[in-house]
Coordinates of C-alpha atoms and ligand atoms in Angstrom, one line a residue:
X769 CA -34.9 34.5 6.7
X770 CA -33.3 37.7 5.7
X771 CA -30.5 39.1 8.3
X772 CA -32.6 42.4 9.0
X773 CA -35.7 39.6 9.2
X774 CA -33.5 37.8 11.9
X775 CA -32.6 41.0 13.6
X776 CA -35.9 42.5 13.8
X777 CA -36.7 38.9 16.0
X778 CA -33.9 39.2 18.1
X779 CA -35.0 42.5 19.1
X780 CA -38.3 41.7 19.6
X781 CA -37.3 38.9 21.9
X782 CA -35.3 40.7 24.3
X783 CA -38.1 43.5 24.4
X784 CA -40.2 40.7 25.3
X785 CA -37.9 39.5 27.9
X786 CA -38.2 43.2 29.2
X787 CA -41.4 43.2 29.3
X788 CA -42.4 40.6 31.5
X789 CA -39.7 41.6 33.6
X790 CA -40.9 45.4 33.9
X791 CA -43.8 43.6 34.6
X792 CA -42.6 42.4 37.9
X793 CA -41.9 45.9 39.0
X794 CA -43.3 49.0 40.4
X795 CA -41.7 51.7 38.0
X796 CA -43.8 54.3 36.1
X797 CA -44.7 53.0 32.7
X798 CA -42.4 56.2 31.2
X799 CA -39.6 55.4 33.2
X800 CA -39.6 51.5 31.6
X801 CA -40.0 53.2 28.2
X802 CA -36.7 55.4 28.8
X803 CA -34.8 52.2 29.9
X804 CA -36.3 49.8 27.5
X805 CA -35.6 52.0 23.9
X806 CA -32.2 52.5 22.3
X807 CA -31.0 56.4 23.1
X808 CA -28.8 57.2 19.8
X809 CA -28.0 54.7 16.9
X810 CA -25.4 56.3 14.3
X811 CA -25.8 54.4 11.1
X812 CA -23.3 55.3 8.4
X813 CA -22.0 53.9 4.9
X814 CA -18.7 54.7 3.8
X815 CA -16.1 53.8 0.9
X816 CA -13.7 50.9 1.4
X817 CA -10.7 49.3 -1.0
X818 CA -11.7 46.0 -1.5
X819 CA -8.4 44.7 -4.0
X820 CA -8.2 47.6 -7.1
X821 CA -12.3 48.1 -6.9
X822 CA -13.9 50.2 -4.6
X823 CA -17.3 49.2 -2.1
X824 CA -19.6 50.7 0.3
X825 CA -20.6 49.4 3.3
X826 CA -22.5 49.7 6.5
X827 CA -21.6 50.5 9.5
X828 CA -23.8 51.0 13.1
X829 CA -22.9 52.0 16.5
X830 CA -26.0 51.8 18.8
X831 CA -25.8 53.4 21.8
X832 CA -28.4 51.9 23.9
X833 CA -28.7 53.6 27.6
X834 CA -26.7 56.4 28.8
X835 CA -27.8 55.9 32.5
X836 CA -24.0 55.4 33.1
X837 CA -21.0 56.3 30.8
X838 CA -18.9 55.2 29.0
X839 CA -21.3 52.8 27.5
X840 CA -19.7 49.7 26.4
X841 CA -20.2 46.6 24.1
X842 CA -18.3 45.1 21.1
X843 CA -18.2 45.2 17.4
X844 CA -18.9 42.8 14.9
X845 CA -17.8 42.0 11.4
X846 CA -20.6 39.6 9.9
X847 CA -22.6 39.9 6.8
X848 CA -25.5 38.6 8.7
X849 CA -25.5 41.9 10.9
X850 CA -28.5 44.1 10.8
X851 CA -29.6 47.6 12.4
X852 CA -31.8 45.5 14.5
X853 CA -29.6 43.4 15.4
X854 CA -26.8 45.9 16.7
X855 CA -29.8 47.5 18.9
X856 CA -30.9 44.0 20.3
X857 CA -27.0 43.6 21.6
X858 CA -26.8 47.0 22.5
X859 CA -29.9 46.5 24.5
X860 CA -28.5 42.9 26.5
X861 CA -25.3 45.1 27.3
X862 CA -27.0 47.5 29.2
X863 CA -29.0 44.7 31.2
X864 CA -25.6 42.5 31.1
X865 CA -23.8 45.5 32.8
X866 CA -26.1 46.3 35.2
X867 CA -26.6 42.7 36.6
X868 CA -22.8 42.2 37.0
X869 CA -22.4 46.1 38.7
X870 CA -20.3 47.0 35.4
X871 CA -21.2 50.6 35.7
X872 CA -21.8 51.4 31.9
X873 CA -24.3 51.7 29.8
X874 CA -24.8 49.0 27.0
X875 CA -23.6 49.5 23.5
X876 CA -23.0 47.5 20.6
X877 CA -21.6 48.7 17.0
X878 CA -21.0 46.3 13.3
X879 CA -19.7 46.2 9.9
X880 CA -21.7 44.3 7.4
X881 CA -18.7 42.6 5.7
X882 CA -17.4 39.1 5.7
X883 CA -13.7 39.8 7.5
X884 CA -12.5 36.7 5.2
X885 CA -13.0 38.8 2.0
X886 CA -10.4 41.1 3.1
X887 CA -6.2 41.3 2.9
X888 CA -5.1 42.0 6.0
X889 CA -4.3 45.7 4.8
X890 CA -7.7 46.3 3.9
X891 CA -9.2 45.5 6.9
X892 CA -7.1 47.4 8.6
X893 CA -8.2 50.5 6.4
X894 CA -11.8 49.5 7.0
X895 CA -11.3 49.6 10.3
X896 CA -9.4 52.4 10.9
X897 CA -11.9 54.5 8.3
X898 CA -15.0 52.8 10.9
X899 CA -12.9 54.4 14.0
X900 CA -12.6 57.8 12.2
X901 CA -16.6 57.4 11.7
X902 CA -17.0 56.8 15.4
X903 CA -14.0 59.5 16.4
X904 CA -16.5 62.3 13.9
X905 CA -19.6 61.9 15.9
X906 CA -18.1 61.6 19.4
X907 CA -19.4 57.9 19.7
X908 CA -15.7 56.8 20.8
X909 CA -13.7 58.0 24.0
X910 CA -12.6 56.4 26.9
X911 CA -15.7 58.8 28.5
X912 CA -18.4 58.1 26.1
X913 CA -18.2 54.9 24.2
X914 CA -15.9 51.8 24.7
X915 CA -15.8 49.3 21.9
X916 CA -14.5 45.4 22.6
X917 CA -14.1 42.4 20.1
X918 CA -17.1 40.5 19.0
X919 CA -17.6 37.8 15.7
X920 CA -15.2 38.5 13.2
X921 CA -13.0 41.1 15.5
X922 CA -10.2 40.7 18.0
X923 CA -7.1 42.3 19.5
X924 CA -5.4 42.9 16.2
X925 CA -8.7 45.1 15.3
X926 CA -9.2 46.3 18.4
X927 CA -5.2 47.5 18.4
X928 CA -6.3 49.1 15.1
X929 CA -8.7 51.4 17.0
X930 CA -6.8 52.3 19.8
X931 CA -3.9 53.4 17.2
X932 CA -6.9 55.9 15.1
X933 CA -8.3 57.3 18.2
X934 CA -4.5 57.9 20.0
X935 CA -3.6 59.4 16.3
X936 CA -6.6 62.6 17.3
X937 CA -6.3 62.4 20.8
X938 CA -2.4 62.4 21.6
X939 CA -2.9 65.0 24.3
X940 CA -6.0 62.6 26.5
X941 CA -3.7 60.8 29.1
X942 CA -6.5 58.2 29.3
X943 CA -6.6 57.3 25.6
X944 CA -5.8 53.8 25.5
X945 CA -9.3 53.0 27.6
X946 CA -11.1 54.0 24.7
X947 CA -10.9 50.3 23.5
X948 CA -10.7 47.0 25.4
X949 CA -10.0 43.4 24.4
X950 CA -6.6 44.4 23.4
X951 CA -3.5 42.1 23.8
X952 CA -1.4 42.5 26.9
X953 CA 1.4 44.3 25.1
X954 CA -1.2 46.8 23.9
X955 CA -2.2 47.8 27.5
X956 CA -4.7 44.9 27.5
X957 CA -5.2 42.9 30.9
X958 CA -4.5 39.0 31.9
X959 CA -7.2 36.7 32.3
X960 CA -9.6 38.4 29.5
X961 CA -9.1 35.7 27.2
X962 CA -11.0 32.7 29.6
X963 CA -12.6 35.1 31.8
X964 CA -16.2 34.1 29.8
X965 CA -15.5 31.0 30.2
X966 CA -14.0 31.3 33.5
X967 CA -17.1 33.6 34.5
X968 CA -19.4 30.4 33.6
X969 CA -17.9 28.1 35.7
X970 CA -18.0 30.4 38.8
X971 CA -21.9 31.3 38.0
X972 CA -22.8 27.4 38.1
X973 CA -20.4 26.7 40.7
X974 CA -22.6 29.3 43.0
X975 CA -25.5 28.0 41.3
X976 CA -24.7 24.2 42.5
X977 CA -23.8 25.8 46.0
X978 CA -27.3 26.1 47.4
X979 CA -28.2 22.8 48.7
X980 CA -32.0 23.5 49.0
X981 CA -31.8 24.9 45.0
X982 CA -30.4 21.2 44.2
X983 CA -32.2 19.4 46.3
X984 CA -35.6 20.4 44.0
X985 CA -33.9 19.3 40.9
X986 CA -32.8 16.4 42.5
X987 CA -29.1 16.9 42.9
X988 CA -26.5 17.2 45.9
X989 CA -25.1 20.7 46.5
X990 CA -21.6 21.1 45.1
X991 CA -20.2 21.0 41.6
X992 CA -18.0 17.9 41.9
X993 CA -18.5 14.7 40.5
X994 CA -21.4 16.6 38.6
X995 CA -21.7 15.1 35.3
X996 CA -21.9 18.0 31.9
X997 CA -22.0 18.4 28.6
X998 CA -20.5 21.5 26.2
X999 CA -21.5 22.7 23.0
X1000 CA -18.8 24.4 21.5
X1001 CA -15.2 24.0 21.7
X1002 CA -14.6 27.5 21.1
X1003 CA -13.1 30.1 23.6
X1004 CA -15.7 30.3 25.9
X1005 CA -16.9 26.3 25.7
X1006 CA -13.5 25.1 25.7
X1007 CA -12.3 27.3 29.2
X1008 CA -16.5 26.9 30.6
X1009 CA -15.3 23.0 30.3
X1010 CA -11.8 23.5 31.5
X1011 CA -12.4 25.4 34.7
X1012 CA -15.9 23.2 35.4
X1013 CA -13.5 20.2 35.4
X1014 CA -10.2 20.9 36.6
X1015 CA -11.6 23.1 39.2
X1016 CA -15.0 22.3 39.8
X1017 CA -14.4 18.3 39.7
X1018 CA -17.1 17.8 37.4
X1019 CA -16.7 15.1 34.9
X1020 CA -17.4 15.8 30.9
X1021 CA -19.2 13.3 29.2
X1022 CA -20.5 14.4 26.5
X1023 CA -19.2 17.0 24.2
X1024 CA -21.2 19.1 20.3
X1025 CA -19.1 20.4 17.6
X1026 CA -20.1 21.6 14.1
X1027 CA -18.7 18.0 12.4
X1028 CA -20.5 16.4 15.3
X1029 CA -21.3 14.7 18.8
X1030 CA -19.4 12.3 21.2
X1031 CA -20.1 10.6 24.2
X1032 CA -17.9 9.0 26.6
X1033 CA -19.6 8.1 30.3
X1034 CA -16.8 7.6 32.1
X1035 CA -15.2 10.9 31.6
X1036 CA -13.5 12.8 28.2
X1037 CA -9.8 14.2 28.8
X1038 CA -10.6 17.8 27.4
X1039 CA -6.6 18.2 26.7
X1040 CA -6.7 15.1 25.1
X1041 CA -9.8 15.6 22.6
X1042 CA -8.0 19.4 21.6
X1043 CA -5.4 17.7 20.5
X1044 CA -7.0 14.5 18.9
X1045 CA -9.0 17.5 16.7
X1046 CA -5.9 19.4 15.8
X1047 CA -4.5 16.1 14.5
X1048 CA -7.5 14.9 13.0
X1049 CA -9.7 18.0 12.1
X1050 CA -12.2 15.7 14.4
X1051 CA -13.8 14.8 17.8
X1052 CA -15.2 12.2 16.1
X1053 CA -13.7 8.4 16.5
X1054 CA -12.1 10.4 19.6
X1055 CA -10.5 7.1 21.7
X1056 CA -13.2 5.5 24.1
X1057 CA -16.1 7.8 23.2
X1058 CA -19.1 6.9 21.5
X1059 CA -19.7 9.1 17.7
X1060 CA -24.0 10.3 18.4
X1061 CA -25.9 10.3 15.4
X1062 CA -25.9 14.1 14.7
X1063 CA -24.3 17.3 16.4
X1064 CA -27.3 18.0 18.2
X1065 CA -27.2 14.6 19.5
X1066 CA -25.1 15.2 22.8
X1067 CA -27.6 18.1 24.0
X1068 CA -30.0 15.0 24.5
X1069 CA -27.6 13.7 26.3
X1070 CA -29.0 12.8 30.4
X1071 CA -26.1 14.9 32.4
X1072 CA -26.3 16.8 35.4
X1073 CA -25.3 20.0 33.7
X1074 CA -25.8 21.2 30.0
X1075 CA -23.6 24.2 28.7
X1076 CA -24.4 25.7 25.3
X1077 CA -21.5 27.9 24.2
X1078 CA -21.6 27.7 20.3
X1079 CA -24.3 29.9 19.2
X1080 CA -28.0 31.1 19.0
X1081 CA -31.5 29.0 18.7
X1082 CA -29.7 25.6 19.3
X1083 CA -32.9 24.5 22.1
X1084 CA -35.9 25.3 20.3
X1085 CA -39.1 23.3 20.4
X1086 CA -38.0 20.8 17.7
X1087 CA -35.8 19.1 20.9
X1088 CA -36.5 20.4 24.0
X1089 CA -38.6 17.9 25.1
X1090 CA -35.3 15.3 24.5
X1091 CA -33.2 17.4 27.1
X1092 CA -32.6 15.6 30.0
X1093 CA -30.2 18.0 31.6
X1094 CA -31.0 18.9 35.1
X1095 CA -29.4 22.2 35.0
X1096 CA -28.7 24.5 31.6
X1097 CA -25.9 27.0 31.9
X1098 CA -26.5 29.5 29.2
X1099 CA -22.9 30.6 27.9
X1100 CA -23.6 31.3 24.7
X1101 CA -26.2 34.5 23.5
X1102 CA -29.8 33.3 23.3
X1103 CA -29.4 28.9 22.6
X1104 CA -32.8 28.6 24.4
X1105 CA -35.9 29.6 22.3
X1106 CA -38.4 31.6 24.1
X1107 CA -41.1 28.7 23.3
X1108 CA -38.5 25.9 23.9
X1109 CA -37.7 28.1 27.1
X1110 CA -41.5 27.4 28.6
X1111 CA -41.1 23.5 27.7
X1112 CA -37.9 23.7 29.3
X1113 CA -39.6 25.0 32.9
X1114 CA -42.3 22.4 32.3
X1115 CA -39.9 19.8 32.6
X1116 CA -38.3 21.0 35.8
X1117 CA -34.9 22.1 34.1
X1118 CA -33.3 25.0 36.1
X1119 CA -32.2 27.5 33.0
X1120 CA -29.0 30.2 34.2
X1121 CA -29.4 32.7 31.9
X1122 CA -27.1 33.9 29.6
X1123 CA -27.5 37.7 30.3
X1124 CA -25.8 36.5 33.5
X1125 CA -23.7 33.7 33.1
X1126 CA -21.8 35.1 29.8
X1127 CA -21.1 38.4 31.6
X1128 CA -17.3 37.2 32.9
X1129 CA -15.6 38.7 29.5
X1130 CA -17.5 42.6 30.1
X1131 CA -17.0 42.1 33.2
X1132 CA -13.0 41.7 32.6
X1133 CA -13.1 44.5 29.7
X1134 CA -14.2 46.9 33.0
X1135 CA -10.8 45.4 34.8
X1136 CA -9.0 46.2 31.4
X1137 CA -10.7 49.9 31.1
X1138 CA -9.9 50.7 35.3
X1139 CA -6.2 49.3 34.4
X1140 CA -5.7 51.8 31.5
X1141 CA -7.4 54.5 33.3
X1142 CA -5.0 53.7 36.2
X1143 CA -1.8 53.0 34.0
X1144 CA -0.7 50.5 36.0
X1145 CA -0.7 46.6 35.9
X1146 CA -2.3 45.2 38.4
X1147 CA -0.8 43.8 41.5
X1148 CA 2.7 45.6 40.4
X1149 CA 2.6 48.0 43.8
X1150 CA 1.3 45.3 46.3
X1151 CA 2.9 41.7 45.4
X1152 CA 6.6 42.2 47.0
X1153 CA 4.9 43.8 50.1
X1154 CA 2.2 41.6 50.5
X1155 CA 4.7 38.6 50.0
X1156 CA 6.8 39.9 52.6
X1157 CA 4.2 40.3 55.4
X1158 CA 3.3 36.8 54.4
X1159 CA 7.4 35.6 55.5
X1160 CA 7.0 37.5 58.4
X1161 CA 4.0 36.0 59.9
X1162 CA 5.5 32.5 58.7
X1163 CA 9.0 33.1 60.6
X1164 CA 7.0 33.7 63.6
X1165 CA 4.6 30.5 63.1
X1166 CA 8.2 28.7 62.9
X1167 CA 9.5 30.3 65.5
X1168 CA 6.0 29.7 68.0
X1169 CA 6.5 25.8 66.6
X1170 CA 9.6 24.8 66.4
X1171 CA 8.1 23.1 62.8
X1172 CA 10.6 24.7 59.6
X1173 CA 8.1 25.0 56.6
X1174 CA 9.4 23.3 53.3
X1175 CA 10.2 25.7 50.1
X1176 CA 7.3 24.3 48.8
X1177 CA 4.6 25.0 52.0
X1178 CA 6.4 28.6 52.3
X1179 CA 5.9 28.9 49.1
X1180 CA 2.1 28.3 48.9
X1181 CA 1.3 30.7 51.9
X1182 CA 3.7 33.3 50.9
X1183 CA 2.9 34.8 47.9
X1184 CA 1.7 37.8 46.7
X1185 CA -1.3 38.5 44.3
X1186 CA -0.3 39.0 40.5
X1187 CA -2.8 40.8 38.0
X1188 CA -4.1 37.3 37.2
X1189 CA -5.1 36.2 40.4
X1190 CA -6.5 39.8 41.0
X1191 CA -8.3 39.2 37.8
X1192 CA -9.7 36.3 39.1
X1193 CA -10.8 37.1 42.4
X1194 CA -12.4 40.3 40.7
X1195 CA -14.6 37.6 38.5
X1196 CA -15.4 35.3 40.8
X1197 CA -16.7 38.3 43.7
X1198 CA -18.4 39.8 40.7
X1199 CA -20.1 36.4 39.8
X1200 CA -20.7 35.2 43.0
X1201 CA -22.3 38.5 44.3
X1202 CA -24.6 38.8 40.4
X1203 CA -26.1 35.5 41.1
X1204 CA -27.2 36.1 44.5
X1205 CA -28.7 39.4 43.7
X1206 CA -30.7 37.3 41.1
X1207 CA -31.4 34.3 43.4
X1208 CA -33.1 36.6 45.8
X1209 CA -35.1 38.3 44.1
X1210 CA -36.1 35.1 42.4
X1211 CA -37.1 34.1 46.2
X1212 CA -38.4 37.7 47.2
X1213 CA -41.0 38.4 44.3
X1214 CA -43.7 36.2 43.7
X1215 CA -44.3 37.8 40.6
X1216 CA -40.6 36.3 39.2
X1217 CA -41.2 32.5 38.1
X1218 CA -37.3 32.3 36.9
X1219 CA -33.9 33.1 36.8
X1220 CA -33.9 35.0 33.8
X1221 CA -37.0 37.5 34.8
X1222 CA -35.3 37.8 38.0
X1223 CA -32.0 38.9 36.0
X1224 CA -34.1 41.5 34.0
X1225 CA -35.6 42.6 37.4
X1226 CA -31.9 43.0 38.6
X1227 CA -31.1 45.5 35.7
X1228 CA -34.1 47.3 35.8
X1229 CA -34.1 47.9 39.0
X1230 CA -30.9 49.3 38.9
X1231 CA -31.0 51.4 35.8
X1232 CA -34.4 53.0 37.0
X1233 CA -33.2 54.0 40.4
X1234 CA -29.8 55.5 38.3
X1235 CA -32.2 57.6 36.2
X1236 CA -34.4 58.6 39.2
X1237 CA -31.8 59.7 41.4
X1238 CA -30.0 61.5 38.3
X1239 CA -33.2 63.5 37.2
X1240 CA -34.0 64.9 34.1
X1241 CA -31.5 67.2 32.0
X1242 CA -32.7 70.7 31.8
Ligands
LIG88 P1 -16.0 30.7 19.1 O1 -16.2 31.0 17.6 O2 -14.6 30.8 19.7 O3 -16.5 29.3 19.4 C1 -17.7 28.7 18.9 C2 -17.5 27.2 18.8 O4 -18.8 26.6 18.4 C3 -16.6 26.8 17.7 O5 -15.7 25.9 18.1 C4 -17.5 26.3 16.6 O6 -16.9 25.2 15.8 C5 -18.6 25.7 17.4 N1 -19.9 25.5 16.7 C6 -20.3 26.3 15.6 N2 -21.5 25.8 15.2 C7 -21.8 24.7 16.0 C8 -22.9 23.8 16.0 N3 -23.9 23.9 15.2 N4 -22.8 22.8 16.9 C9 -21.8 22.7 17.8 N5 -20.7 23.5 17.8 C10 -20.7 24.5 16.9 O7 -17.0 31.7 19.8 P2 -17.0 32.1 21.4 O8 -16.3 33.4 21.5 O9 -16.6 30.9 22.2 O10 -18.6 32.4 21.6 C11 -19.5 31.4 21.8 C12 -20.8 32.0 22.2 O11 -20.6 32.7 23.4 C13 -21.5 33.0 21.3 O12 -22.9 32.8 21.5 C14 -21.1 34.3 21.8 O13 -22.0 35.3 21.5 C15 -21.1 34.0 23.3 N6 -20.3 34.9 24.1 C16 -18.9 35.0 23.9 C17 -18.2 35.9 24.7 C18 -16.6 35.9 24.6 O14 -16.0 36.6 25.4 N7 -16.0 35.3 23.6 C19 -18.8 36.7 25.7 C20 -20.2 36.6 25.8 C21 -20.9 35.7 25.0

């Protein structure tokens, strides 16, 4: 299938997820039009250096909803990209941001290039000439449009951007916010790096929370001791499975990468298999663990918990009748098939979708954007003060006593919140809050039959009483 073939799907899978989630609502049929199309798409080819020849590619930024600004969403370098495409993630970021109460509208921009094609310098000229392209037509600005990283982009590009637009805009105080996902140094913020991952494991953990939710799949409330699986040990599978264990108590026992599947019941030592694969290039043979027949193999796997975080279409309706998962947390984009989706349900299987579950990195990049905005790091003005109300109170629990706290217990109570716990507390309000939002309404309307419509629900819900109290411009 072609990559504007693939595209043109995508799209018309989120629209259909739209639609049977408008469906569930009250709103005037042209008010669901004016959320459900794309507002502007810029579509543009321009020159490049490509080692002493010269080629032109495509570029797209689709601006999907301006109910809020800036809209936000990242960009991609892939040559499987398509106009489509860009609109269909565009689309999911305005639905993403809305669930989450990230108050932008969604956006989502690409190059059609293969990044690995390119010296460094290059790339660095195609991005800066893709910046200049966005800078023309006004679809950049800490106030209108706020690119991020996506496949094939990261904080080197992303630095790249911020360096164009500060080059025209020396005199806008707020420049830097015209760009998140940059490194710390660059004005970027702490915690963006795990904070999809992190954002996972505080979804399912508030997911595994409501005892009479469990108690229909057949499980106890709580995340520990759960059993789960991952598929992907990329940056969001990698921290989903770091937080979900070290924090949650649940136990991994099963874990998918592209060269393959293992399977240990009694527990896999994440730290250990990262390294045994550096080593080795490998999980397989990993020490104690069972090598599954193919990669697909551990997503068949019977676990309490099953957390896609590779990539798209890995549940279709070729397997889904082999998942025995109880619960599937959907941290990558779209691994469920819409048909395999429906099987799924059949079965019982209690799907988080990804529209929700994923949102922990925008919902950091929004942290990021209020930090450059603000120009300062978080937790810089409070932490000394906080920590010395915390002595206070201590000297007069020791004094009320008689007891003298160790170092140590003084200095667990006694400490003041840096930008990563801030970070973290942000995410895990922001999750906690999101998934009870879509639990509810879940409960509340009998035309919902699952988490995701109730998700879509969310974000209409939100977006159409944004445009209705906003009115219409003239
Ligand atoms: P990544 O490239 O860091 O990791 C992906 C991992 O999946 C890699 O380790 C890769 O080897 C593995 N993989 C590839 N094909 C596989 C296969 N067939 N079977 C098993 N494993 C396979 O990417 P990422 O940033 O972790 O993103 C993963 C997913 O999460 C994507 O769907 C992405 O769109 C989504 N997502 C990422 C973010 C983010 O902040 N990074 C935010 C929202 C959604």
């Amino acid at each position: 299938m072609s990559a504007e073939q693939e595209g043109q799907n995508f799209l018309a899978s989120v629209d259909r997820y739209f639609e049977k989630a408008a469906a569930a609502t009250d709103h005037h049929e042209g008010l669901l039009e004016q959320i459900k199309i794309c507002n502007s798409v810029y579509s543009f080819r321009f020159p490049i250096r490509q080692g002493d020849g010269y080629k032109v590619v495509k570029g797209w930024r689709a601006e999907h909803s301006h109910h809020k600004l800036p809209v936000k969403g990242g960009i991609r370098y892939s040559m499987e990209t398509s106009e489509d495409e860009v609109i269909a993630l565009a689309t999911l970021m305005t639905y993403k941001c809305a669930i989450v109460d990230v108050p932008f509208g969604g956006a989502k921009g690409a190059i059609k290039i293969n990044p690995k094609d390119f010296e460094k310098d290059d790339l660095e000229s195609v991005t800066r000439r893709y910046t200049t392209e966005l800078i023309r037509k006004n679809f950049i600005g800490p106030a209108i449009d706020v690119p991020a990283p996506d496949y094939g982009t990261g904080p080197r590009e992303m630095a790249w951007i911020a360096d164009t637009y500060l080059a025209f805009h020396s005199e806008q105080i707020d420049a830097l916010g015209c760009v998140t996902g940059k490194s710390v140094p660059q004005g970027g913020i702490r915690g963006r790096t795990e904070a999809t991952g992190l954002g996972t494991y505080f979804g399912l953990k508030e997911a595994c929370s409501h005892e009479d939710d469990m108690k229909k799949i057949g499980l106890e409330s709580g995340m520990e001791g759960k059993t789960f699986v991952v598929q992907g040990l990329g940056n969001v599978g990698y921290y989903a499975a770091k937080f979900c264990s070290e924090e949650g108590g649940a136990k991994l026992i099963g874990v998918a990468e592209y060269e393959g599947s293992i399977h240990k019941e009694d527990g896999i030592d994440l730290e250990k298999l990262i390294a045994f694969r550096k080593e080795t290039g490998s999980i397989m043979g990993f020490e104690g663990a069972t090598d599954l027949p193919s990669r697909e193999s551990a997503l068949e796997l019977e676990c309490d918990i099953l957390i896609p975080a590779a990539l798209e279409n890995q549940i279709t309706v070729k397997n889904a009748d082999r998942i025995r998962a109880k619960i599937i947390g959907e941290s990558a984009n779209g691994p469920i098939t819409a048909n395999a989706e429906a099987i799924l349900e059949e079965k019982g299987i209690m799907i988080i979708p990804d529209v929700y579950l994923n949102a922990g990195g925008v919902t950091v990049s929004y942290f990021e954007w209020l930090k450059n905005l603000s120009h300062v790091r978080f937790g810089r003005m409070g932490k000394r003060f906080e920590q010395g109300a915390y002595d206070r109170i201590l000297n007069i629990v020791e004094s009320q006593t008689g007891r003298t706290l160790t170092k140590e217990e003084r200095q667990t109570v006694a400490r003041g919140a840096d930008e990563t716990d801030l970070v973290y507390s942000g995410l895990e309000e922001t999750m906690i809050t999101a998934y009870n939002q879509i639990r509810e309404i879940r409960k509340q309307n009998d035309r919902v039959d699952n988490l995701r419509t109730a998700a879509f629900v969310n974000a209409i819900d939100k977006v159409a009483l944004c445009y209705l109290e906003l009115g219409i411009f003239p």
